[in-house]
């Protein structure tokens, strides 16, 4: 359920709730030309996602400004936008931000699963009403994509490759014809998409092959690969920012030392790339070493420090969370992590007190 007032105990706020003030400021200042059906100009959408100090708009997506520009151009055109990439590279976040800024809502979303059916993409019926009154607008239950077409909004399709290919292909005609036939209501009864309608789909590269996409569908989308953040400084900034946001009010109770965040990001960076900062080769684990996972660890370590410690986020908290959060159940990964601890971390522990604390806690794994 959505509402305009912010429910204080809601676990996660939607982007439109979270950034209500920013969106309002952007709207008030927006003098740029708006594509038809858009709530903001492309310039303003860009500022919403990449930040703007003059309007106090926070930077939300780090590392690839050009991708945001290309995605905006795609969304203005006839093609859908397909965001692909490794897990935890902010594909879903980007699709939420784009749809919020462009349409004012991120809620027209289909979550792709093996059980997704054509009805979830198009429409179904309220059978009691259907029997009583026959097919009508009243007895029709619209899907999120149906709503988005009718209102000229962006619809989101999450994890599209989890759906069987024949179900994915329902999108082919929707994207090329921009209309949805409803034969039950009469041979020529159709829903025509309004200006502003488009689809942003996301797909995880690790799931590719679960259900490949047909070439007909691929042709209807422009693909953008979202890569893990390459720049260490960006990643450090992002982890700090997200940690503060995730802890919300608790944040004031936690003392965060920058070197500890740097240590966390370094560990992720080195294990992800298979190279230490000094150039030594490392074995990369199968586990996902994304920025999103680094934020999860920082969050878990922060909670541990607040509730079970003295309110200071320390390297040993990071060590303790690393195993459970990232190295879930793969014994080979645990060996790879041990190798990292016994070589890279051990060496650094000789000169650095945070690495020493990390090493001493991690050695016990
Ligand atoms: N380049 C980035 N800019 C901003 N946040 C990022 C970036 N890369 C990763 N993140 C982090 O990832 C989180 C969002 O992950 P999200 O769920 O959108 O990833 P995803 O790519 O959809 O993953 P999955 O494939 O598992 O669904 C953000 O909240 C943020 O912490
Ligand atoms: Mg996702």
XYZ file of C-alpha atoms and ligand atoms in Angstrom:
397
model
C 0.000 0.000 0.000
C 1.248 3.452 -0.750
C 0.170 6.725 0.737
C 1.272 10.314 0.603
C 2.032 10.584 4.294
C 5.172 8.848 5.458
C 4.432 5.939 7.766
C 7.118 6.192 10.422
C 7.587 2.450 10.889
C 7.676 1.443 7.248
C 10.768 -0.731 6.748
C 11.809 0.751 3.417
C 10.676 3.960 1.827
C 10.076 4.110 -1.901
C 12.273 6.546 -3.839
C 9.351 8.961 -4.250
C 8.815 9.022 -0.483
C 12.491 9.239 0.350
C 13.315 12.014 -2.091
C 10.045 13.944 -1.982
C 11.783 17.226 -1.112
C 14.504 16.877 -3.730
C 11.925 16.124 -6.413
C 9.899 19.137 -5.433
C 12.932 21.436 -5.572
C 13.869 20.070 -8.975
C 10.353 20.543 -10.267
C 10.237 24.140 -9.084
C 13.562 25.002 -10.707
C 13.041 22.985 -13.864
C 13.190 25.226 -16.896
C 14.397 22.554 -19.316
C 12.300 21.079 -22.055
C 10.309 18.068 -20.884
C 9.816 15.085 -23.165
C 6.096 14.397 -23.592
C 4.607 12.625 -20.627
C 7.615 13.315 -18.366
C 7.314 15.059 -15.019
C 10.836 16.515 -15.268
C 13.180 17.538 -18.052
C 16.002 15.162 -18.942
C 18.427 17.653 -17.332
C 16.541 17.540 -14.073
C 16.359 13.732 -14.087
C 20.110 13.668 -14.597
C 20.642 16.020 -11.657
C 18.346 13.892 -9.506
C 20.469 10.809 -10.139
C 23.953 12.302 -10.332
C 23.483 15.029 -7.733
C 23.640 18.808 -7.764
C 25.232 20.788 -4.961
C 23.489 24.083 -5.827
C 20.058 22.541 -5.248
C 21.262 20.264 -2.464
C 20.489 17.150 -4.492
C 22.383 14.136 -3.246
C 24.429 12.037 -5.661
C 22.798 8.628 -5.864
C 24.541 6.702 -8.599
C 28.327 6.615 -8.655
C 30.844 5.734 -11.266
C 29.292 6.028 -14.714
C 27.694 9.360 -15.591
C 27.681 8.563 -19.310
C 25.486 5.523 -18.674
C 22.854 7.786 -17.132
C 22.901 10.024 -20.220
C 22.581 7.105 -22.615
C 19.773 5.595 -20.554
C 17.896 8.900 -20.647
C 18.150 9.046 -24.416
C 16.866 5.471 -24.669
C 13.917 6.244 -22.428
C 12.923 9.203 -24.587
C 12.859 6.992 -27.668
C 10.939 3.917 -28.693
C 13.216 1.259 -27.294
C 12.915 -0.137 -23.807
C 15.903 0.075 -21.437
C 17.559 -3.143 -20.284
C 19.996 -2.837 -17.387
C 22.207 -5.888 -17.098
C 25.126 -6.583 -14.803
C 26.539 -8.513 -11.897
C 24.411 -8.708 -8.742
C 24.504 -5.640 -6.516
C 25.589 -3.099 -9.116
C 22.555 -0.843 -8.528
C 20.429 -1.926 -11.505
C 17.216 -1.991 -9.494
C 18.164 1.238 -7.755
C 18.699 2.966 -11.098
C 15.406 1.734 -12.515
C 13.637 2.961 -9.393
C 15.313 6.372 -9.605
C 14.598 6.811 -13.307
C 10.939 5.866 -13.006
C 10.492 8.074 -9.945
C 12.044 11.126 -11.569
C 10.400 10.625 -14.955
C 6.924 9.468 -13.929
C 6.719 10.430 -10.269
C 6.266 6.793 -9.265
C 8.371 3.666 -9.097
C 5.453 1.462 -8.188
C 4.442 0.046 -11.554
C 6.703 -2.929 -11.166
C 6.538 -6.560 -12.228
C 8.871 -8.859 -10.288
C 9.972 -11.570 -12.677
C 9.976 -15.123 -11.311
C 9.638 -18.612 -12.745
C 5.943 -18.302 -11.860
C 5.273 -15.051 -13.757
C 2.380 -15.501 -16.192
C 0.981 -13.492 -19.082
C -1.740 -12.225 -16.696
C 0.898 -10.594 -14.486
C 2.122 -8.639 -17.489
C -1.225 -7.809 -19.089
C -4.444 -8.154 -17.096
C -6.643 -10.686 -15.355
C -10.270 -10.764 -14.265
C -12.261 -10.509 -11.118
C -14.197 -13.685 -11.792
C -17.180 -12.884 -9.567
C -17.731 -9.624 -11.468
C -16.931 -11.251 -14.779
C -19.655 -13.849 -14.243
C -22.131 -11.290 -12.976
C -21.545 -8.508 -15.486
C -19.395 -9.902 -18.259
C -16.063 -8.429 -19.348
C -15.878 -4.731 -18.571
C -13.354 -2.197 -17.302
C -14.754 -2.875 -13.849
C -14.159 -6.602 -13.921
C -10.681 -6.245 -15.412
C -7.722 -6.365 -13.040
C -4.963 -4.287 -14.564
C -1.295 -5.295 -14.276
C 1.352 -2.700 -13.349
C 2.293 -2.483 -17.034
C -1.347 -1.919 -17.991
C -1.520 0.974 -15.493
C 1.731 2.421 -16.799
C 0.521 2.301 -20.416
C -2.775 3.930 -19.528
C -1.154 6.719 -17.545
C 1.937 7.246 -19.669
C 4.345 6.112 -16.947
C 7.546 4.136 -16.870
C 6.940 0.499 -15.905
C 9.689 -1.598 -14.338
C 10.305 -5.261 -15.009
C 12.685 -6.698 -12.439
C 14.765 -9.821 -13.082
C 13.238 -10.420 -16.472
C 15.397 -13.449 -17.307
C 13.847 -15.358 -14.446
C 10.619 -15.558 -16.462
C 10.183 -18.238 -19.099
C 11.049 -16.896 -22.566
C 7.491 -17.219 -23.891
C 6.264 -15.013 -21.051
C 9.007 -12.445 -21.651
C 7.886 -12.331 -25.255
C 4.523 -10.870 -24.279
C 6.516 -7.625 -24.124
C 7.501 -7.812 -27.778
C 4.159 -6.629 -29.095
C 3.616 -4.221 -26.204
C 6.890 -2.498 -26.991
C 6.539 -2.394 -30.729
C 2.810 -1.685 -31.073
C 2.523 0.351 -27.860
C -0.910 -1.136 -27.463
C -2.508 -4.036 -25.635
C -5.367 -5.932 -27.225
C -8.191 -6.997 -24.942
C -10.122 -9.419 -27.169
C -12.563 -10.339 -24.380
C -13.988 -6.817 -24.619
C -14.507 -6.945 -28.379
C -12.385 -7.636 -31.431
C -11.057 -4.101 -31.814
C -10.825 -3.182 -28.152
C -7.311 -2.039 -27.311
C -5.476 -0.110 -24.671
C -3.194 2.469 -26.292
C -0.113 3.524 -24.382
C 0.045 7.217 -23.538
C 3.089 9.422 -24.139
C 5.671 8.808 -21.441
C 5.195 5.048 -21.341
C 8.292 2.902 -21.521
C 9.774 -0.121 -19.790
C 12.967 -0.463 -17.774
C 13.927 -4.091 -17.300
C 16.757 -5.461 -15.193
C 18.598 -8.747 -15.553
C 21.344 -10.300 -13.544
C 24.314 -11.570 -15.534
C 24.801 -14.476 -13.165
C 21.254 -15.646 -13.927
C 21.697 -15.415 -17.650
C 20.960 -18.685 -19.236
C 18.265 -19.456 -16.698
C 15.987 -18.228 -19.433
C 17.654 -16.634 -22.397
C 15.934 -13.737 -24.053
C 14.578 -14.152 -27.549
C 16.260 -12.088 -30.236
C 12.894 -10.488 -31.012
C 12.751 -9.154 -27.468
C 16.414 -8.149 -27.428
C 15.777 -5.968 -30.451
C 13.143 -4.007 -28.541
C 15.583 -3.023 -25.810
C 18.760 -0.984 -25.644
C 21.163 -2.778 -23.342
C 23.285 -1.020 -20.750
C 25.774 -2.963 -18.661
C 26.053 -1.617 -15.137
C 29.560 -2.346 -13.866
C 30.847 -2.492 -10.301
C 32.324 0.802 -9.123
C 35.968 1.007 -10.222
C 36.999 4.085 -8.263
C 38.010 3.327 -4.677
C 37.363 6.882 -3.466
C 33.813 6.788 -4.864
C 33.151 3.447 -3.261
C 34.391 4.645 0.122
C 32.191 7.732 -0.093
C 29.186 5.653 -1.096
C 29.589 3.055 1.660
C 29.839 5.803 4.277
C 26.799 7.606 2.931
C 24.654 4.493 2.684
C 25.707 3.310 6.117
C 24.485 6.573 7.604
C 21.234 6.335 5.672
C 20.592 2.734 6.603
C 21.194 3.323 10.278
C 18.879 6.357 10.170
C 18.457 7.746 13.693
C 20.883 5.209 15.150
C 23.606 6.862 13.134
C 24.339 9.403 15.858
C 25.116 6.549 18.236
C 27.827 5.118 16.030
C 31.349 6.414 15.671
C 32.627 5.609 12.214
C 36.357 5.791 11.605
C 37.269 6.412 7.997
C 40.200 3.914 7.991
C 37.788 1.117 8.916
C 35.543 1.905 5.939
C 38.668 2.119 3.768
C 39.722 -1.295 5.023
C 36.323 -2.782 4.149
C 36.305 -1.297 0.662
C 39.894 -2.416 0.093
C 39.056 -6.006 1.025
C 36.110 -6.001 -1.381
C 38.054 -4.340 -4.123
C 40.986 -6.727 -3.890
C 38.878 -9.875 -3.688
C 36.611 -8.697 -6.526
C 39.451 -7.900 -8.879
C 41.756 -10.743 -7.773
C 44.617 -8.316 -7.208
C 45.970 -6.703 -4.088
C 46.758 -2.986 -4.130
C 50.428 -4.031 -4.246
C 49.792 -6.087 -7.380
C 49.832 -9.607 -5.908
C 47.481 -12.142 -7.487
C 44.626 -13.414 -5.355
C 41.946 -16.041 -5.843
C 38.562 -14.416 -6.428
C 35.692 -15.982 -4.489
C 32.445 -17.075 -6.149
C 30.535 -14.981 -3.616
C 29.268 -11.624 -4.839
C 31.731 -8.941 -3.742
C 29.556 -6.004 -4.780
C 29.311 -2.571 -3.222
C 25.817 -3.519 -2.081
C 27.348 -6.393 -0.059
C 29.990 -4.057 1.368
C 27.180 -1.779 2.552
C 25.422 -4.799 4.097
C 28.560 -5.696 6.028
C 29.113 -2.145 7.203
C 25.493 -2.038 8.352
C 25.678 -5.356 10.206
C 29.012 -4.383 11.783
C 27.530 -1.028 12.779
C 24.554 -2.690 14.497
C 26.943 -5.011 16.296
C 28.997 -2.053 17.503
C 25.919 -0.170 18.711
C 24.031 -2.986 20.374
C 26.770 -5.330 21.485
C 29.805 -3.066 21.628
C 30.771 0.408 22.739
C 29.356 2.310 19.751
C 32.616 2.450 17.808
C 32.728 0.668 14.459
C 35.963 -1.300 14.520
C 37.839 -3.495 12.089
C 37.060 -6.556 14.219
C 33.331 -5.960 13.703
C 33.962 -6.021 9.971
C 35.915 -9.272 10.290
C 33.138 -10.892 12.291
C 30.438 -9.997 9.765
C 32.440 -10.851 6.669
C 32.027 -14.589 6.948
C 28.271 -14.646 7.454
C 27.312 -11.903 5.063
C 29.507 -12.794 2.125
C 31.007 -16.217 2.457
C 27.758 -17.982 3.051
C 28.102 -21.679 2.461
C 30.872 -22.256 -0.002
C 33.868 -24.053 1.561
C 36.132 -23.076 -1.356
C 35.338 -19.426 -0.767
C 36.260 -19.794 2.880
C 39.647 -21.191 1.777
C 40.143 -18.242 -0.578
C 39.305 -15.808 2.190
C 41.710 -17.605 4.543
C 44.454 -17.266 1.958
C 43.752 -13.536 1.734
C 43.842 -13.175 5.505
C 47.059 -15.159 5.858
C 48.892 -13.227 3.181
C 47.622 -9.716 2.445
C 45.960 -8.952 5.774
C 48.805 -10.454 7.787
C 51.386 -8.367 5.983
C 49.446 -5.139 6.548
C 48.824 -6.023 10.182
C 52.526 -5.433 10.843
C 52.203 -1.714 10.157
C 48.615 -0.710 10.662
C 46.539 -1.000 13.826
C 43.183 -1.410 12.063
C 44.522 -4.172 9.832
C 46.030 -5.737 12.941
C 42.634 -5.745 14.656
C 41.057 -7.178 11.508
C 43.707 -9.861 11.167
C 43.486 -10.940 14.780
C 39.685 -11.303 14.610
C 39.665 -12.925 11.159
C 42.451 -15.403 11.966
C 40.001 -17.305 14.132
C 37.692 -18.209 11.229
N 27.445 2.583 -8.744
C 26.678 2.591 -7.643
N 26.117 3.752 -7.232
C 25.347 3.784 -6.130
N 25.058 2.711 -5.376
C 25.591 1.524 -5.719
C 26.424 1.419 -6.880
N 26.799 0.115 -6.994
C 26.239 -0.548 -5.981
N 25.526 0.279 -5.191
C 24.851 -0.190 -3.995
O 23.950 -1.221 -4.405
C 22.684 -1.025 -3.788
C 21.538 -1.358 -4.727
O 21.677 -2.568 -5.246
P 20.550 -3.072 -6.235
O 19.616 -3.928 -5.490
O 19.969 -1.943 -7.021
O 21.466 -3.930 -7.175
P 21.068 -4.852 -8.374
O 22.078 -4.556 -9.419
O 19.636 -4.677 -8.711
O 21.345 -6.277 -7.791
P 20.635 -7.665 -8.147
O 21.172 -8.093 -9.480
O 21.102 -8.577 -7.044
O 19.159 -7.430 -8.153
C 22.617 0.429 -3.522
O 21.765 0.676 -2.453
C 24.046 0.792 -3.226
O 24.312 0.521 -1.878
Mg 17.988 -5.952 -8.649
